[in-house]
JSON list of C-alpha atoms in Angstrom, two decimals:
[
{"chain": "A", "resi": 20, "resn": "UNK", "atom": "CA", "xyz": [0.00, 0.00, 0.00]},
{"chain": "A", "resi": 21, "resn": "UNK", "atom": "CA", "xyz": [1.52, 3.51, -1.31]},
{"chain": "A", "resi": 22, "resn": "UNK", "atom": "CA", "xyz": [-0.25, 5.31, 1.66]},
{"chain": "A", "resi": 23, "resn": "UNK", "atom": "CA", "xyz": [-1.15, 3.74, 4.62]},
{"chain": "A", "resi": 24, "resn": "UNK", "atom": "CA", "xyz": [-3.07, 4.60, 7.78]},
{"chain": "A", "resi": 25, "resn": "UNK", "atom": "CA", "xyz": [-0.15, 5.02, 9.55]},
{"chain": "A", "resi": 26, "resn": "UNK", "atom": "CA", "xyz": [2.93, 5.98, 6.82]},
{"chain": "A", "resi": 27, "resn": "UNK", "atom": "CA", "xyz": [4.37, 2.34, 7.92]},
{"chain": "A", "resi": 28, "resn": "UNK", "atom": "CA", "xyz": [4.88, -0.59, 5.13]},
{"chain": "A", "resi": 29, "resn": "UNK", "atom": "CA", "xyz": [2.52, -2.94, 5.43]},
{"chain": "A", "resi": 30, "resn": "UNK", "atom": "CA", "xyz": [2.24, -6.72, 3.93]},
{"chain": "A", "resi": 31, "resn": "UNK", "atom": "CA", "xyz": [-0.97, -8.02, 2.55]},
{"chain": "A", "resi": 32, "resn": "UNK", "atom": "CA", "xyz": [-1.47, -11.81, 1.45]},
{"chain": "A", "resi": 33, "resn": "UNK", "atom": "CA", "xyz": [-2.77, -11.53, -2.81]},
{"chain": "A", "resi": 34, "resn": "UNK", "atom": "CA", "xyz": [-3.30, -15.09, -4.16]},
{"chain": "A", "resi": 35, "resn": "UNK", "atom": "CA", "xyz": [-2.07, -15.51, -6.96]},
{"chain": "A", "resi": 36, "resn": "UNK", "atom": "CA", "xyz": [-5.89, -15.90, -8.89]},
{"chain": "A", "resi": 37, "resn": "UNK", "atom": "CA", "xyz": [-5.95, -11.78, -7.90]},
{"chain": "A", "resi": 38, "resn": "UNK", "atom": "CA", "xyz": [-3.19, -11.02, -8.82]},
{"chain": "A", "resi": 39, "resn": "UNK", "atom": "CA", "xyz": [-3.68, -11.81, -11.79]},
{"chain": "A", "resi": 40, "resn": "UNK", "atom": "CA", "xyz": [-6.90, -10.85, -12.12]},
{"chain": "A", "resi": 41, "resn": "UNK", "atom": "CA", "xyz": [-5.59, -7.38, -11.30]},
{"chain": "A", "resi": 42, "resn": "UNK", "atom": "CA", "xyz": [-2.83, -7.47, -13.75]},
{"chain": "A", "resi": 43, "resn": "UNK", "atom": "CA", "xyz": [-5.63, -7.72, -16.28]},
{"chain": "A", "resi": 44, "resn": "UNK", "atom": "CA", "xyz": [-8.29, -5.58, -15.51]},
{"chain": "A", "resi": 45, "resn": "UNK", "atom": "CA", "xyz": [-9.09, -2.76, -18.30]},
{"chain": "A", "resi": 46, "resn": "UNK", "atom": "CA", "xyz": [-7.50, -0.48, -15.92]},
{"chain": "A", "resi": 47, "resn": "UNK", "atom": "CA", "xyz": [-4.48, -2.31, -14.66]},
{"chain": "A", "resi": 48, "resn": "UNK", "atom": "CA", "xyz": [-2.38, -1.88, -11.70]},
{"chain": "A", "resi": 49, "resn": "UNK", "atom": "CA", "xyz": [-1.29, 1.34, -12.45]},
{"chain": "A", "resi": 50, "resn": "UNK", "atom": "CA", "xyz": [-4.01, 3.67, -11.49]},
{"chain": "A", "resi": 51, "resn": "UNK", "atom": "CA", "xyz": [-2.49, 7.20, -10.45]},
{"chain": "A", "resi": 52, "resn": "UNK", "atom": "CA", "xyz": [-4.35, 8.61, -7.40]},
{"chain": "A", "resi": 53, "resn": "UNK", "atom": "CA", "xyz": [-7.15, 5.88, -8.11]},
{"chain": "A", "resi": 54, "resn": "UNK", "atom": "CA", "xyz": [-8.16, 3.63, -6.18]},
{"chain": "A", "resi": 55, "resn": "UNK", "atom": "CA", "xyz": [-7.76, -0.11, -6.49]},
{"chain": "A", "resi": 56, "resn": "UNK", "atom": "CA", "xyz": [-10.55, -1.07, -4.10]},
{"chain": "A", "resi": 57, "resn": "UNK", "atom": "CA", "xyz": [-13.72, 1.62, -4.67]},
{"chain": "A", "resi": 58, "resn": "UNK", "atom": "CA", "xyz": [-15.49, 0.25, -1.04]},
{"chain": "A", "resi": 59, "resn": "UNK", "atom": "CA", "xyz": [-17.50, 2.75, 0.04]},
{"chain": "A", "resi": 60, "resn": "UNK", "atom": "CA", "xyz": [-20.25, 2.59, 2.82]},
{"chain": "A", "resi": 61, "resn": "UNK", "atom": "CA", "xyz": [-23.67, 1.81, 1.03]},
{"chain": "A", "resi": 62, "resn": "UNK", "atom": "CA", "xyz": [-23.89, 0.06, -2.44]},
{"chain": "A", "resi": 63, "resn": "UNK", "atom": "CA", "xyz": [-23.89, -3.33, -3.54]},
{"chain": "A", "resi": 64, "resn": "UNK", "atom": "CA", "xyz": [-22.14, -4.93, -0.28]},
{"chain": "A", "resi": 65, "resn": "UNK", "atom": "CA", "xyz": [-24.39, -3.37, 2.56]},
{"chain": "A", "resi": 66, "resn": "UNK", "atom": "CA", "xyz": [-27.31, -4.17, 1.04]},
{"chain": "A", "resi": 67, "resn": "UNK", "atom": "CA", "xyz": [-26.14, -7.73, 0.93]},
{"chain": "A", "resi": 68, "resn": "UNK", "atom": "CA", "xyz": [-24.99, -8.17, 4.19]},
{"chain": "A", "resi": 69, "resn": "UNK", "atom": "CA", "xyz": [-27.83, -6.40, 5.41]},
{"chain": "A", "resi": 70, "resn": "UNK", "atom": "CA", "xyz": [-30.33, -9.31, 3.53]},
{"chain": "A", "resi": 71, "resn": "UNK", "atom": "CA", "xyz": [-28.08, -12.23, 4.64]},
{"chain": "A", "resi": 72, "resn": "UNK", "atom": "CA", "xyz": [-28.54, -10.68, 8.50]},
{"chain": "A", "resi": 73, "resn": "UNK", "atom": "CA", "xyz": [-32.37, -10.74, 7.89]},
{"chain": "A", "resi": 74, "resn": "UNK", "atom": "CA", "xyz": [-32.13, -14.05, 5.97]},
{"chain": "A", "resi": 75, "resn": "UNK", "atom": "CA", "xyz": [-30.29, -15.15, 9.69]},
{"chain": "A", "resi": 76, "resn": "UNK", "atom": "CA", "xyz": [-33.38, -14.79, 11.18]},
{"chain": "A", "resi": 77, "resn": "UNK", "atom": "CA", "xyz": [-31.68, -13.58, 14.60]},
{"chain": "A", "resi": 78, "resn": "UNK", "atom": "CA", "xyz": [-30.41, -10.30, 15.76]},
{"chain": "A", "resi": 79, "resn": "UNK", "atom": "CA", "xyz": [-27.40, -9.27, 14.13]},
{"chain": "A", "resi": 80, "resn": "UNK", "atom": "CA", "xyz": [-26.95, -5.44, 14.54]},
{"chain": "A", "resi": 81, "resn": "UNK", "atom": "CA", "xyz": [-23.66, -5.85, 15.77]},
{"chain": "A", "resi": 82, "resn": "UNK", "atom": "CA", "xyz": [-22.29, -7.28, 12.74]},
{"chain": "A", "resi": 83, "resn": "UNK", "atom": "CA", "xyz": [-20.14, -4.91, 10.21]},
{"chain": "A", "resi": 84, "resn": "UNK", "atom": "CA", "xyz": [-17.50, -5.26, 8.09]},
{"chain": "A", "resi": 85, "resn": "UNK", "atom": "CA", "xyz": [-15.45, -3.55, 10.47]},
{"chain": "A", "resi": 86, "resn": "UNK", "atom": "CA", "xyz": [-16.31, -6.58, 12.97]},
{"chain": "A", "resi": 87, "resn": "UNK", "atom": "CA", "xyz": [-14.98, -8.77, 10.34]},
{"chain": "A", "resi": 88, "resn": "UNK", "atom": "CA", "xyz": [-11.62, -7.16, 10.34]},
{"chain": "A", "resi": 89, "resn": "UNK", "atom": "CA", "xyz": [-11.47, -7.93, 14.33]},
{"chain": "A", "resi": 90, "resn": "UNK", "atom": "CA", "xyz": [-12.58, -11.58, 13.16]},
{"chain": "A", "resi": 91, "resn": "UNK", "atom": "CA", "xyz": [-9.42, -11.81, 10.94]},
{"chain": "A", "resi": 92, "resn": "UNK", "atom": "CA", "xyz": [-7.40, -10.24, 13.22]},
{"chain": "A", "resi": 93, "resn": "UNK", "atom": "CA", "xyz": [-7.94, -12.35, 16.44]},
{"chain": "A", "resi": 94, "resn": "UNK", "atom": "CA", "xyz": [-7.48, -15.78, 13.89]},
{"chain": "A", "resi": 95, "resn": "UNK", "atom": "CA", "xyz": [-4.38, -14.77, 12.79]},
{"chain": "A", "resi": 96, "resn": "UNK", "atom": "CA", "xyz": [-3.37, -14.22, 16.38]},
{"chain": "A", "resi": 97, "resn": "UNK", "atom": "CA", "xyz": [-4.56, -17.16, 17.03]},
{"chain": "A", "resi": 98, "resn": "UNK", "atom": "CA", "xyz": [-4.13, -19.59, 14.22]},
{"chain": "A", "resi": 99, "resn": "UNK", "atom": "CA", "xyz": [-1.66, -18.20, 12.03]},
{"chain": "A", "resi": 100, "resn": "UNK", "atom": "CA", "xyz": [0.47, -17.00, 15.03]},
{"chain": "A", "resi": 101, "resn": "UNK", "atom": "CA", "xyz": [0.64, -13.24, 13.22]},
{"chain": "A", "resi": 102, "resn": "UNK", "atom": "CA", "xyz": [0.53, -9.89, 15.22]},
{"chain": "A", "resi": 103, "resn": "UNK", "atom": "CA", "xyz": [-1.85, -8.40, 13.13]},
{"chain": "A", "resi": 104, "resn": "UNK", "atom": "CA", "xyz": [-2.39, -5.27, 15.77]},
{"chain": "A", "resi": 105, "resn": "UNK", "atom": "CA", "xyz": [1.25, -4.31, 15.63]},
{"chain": "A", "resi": 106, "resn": "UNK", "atom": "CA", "xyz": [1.79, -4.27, 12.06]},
{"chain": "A", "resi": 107, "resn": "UNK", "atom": "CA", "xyz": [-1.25, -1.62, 12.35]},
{"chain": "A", "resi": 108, "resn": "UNK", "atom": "CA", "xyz": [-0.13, 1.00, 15.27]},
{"chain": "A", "resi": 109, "resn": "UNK", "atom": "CA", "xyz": [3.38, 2.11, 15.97]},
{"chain": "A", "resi": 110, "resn": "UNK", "atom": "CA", "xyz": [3.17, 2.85, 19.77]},
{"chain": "A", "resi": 111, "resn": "UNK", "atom": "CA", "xyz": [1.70, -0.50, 20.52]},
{"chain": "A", "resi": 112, "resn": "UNK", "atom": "CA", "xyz": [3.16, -2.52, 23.11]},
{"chain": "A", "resi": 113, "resn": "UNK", "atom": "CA", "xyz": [3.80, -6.31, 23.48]},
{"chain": "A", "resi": 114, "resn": "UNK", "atom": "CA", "xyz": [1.73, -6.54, 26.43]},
{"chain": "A", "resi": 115, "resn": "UNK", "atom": "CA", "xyz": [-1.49, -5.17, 24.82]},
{"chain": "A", "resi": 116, "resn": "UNK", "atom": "CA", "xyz": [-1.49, -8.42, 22.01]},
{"chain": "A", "resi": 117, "resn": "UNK", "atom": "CA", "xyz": [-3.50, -10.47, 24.11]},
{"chain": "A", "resi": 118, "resn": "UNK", "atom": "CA", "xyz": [-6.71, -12.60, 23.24]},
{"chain": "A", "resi": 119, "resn": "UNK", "atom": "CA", "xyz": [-9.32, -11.27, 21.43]},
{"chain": "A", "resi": 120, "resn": "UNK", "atom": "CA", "xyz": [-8.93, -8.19, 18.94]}
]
């Protein structure tokens, strides 16, 4: 990522399938001040997580996409043995990784 959240490199798993399937979209990977991923809040992905939560049948208010990206986090923590919080804040310390993200 040229620019992100906090000016510090950060890696990011592509499979290969996306990769490539970014290589050849119309617009390629070279996109000026673009951007790659257009994800805005409302559209095309709210509206379908909102009918899969009714399609649930229970309550599911508290489900986002920014829950999903705690989701992600804690399982690499846990499973993949990845500090997923540090790689996101610089002034983080070792003793704040703990459980749940």
């Amino acid at each position: 990522m040229k620019k992100p959240k906090n000016d510090l490199p950060r890696g990011v798993h592509l499979p290969p399938e996306l990769v490539t399937a970014l290589a050849n979209h119309p617009e390629g990977l070279e996109r000026g001040t673009q951007k790659a991923f257009r994800f805005r809040k409302n559209g095309r992905l709210y509206n379908l997580m909102a009918t899969v939560k009714k399609k649930a049948g229970e309550d599911l208010a508290f489900v986002t996409f920014h829950t999903f990206c705690h989701t992600w986090a804690t399982w690499m923590r846990r499973y993949g043995k990845i500090d997923a919080r540090a790689s996101q804040h610089r002034a983080l310390e070792r003793r704040q990784v703990g459980g749940a993200l």
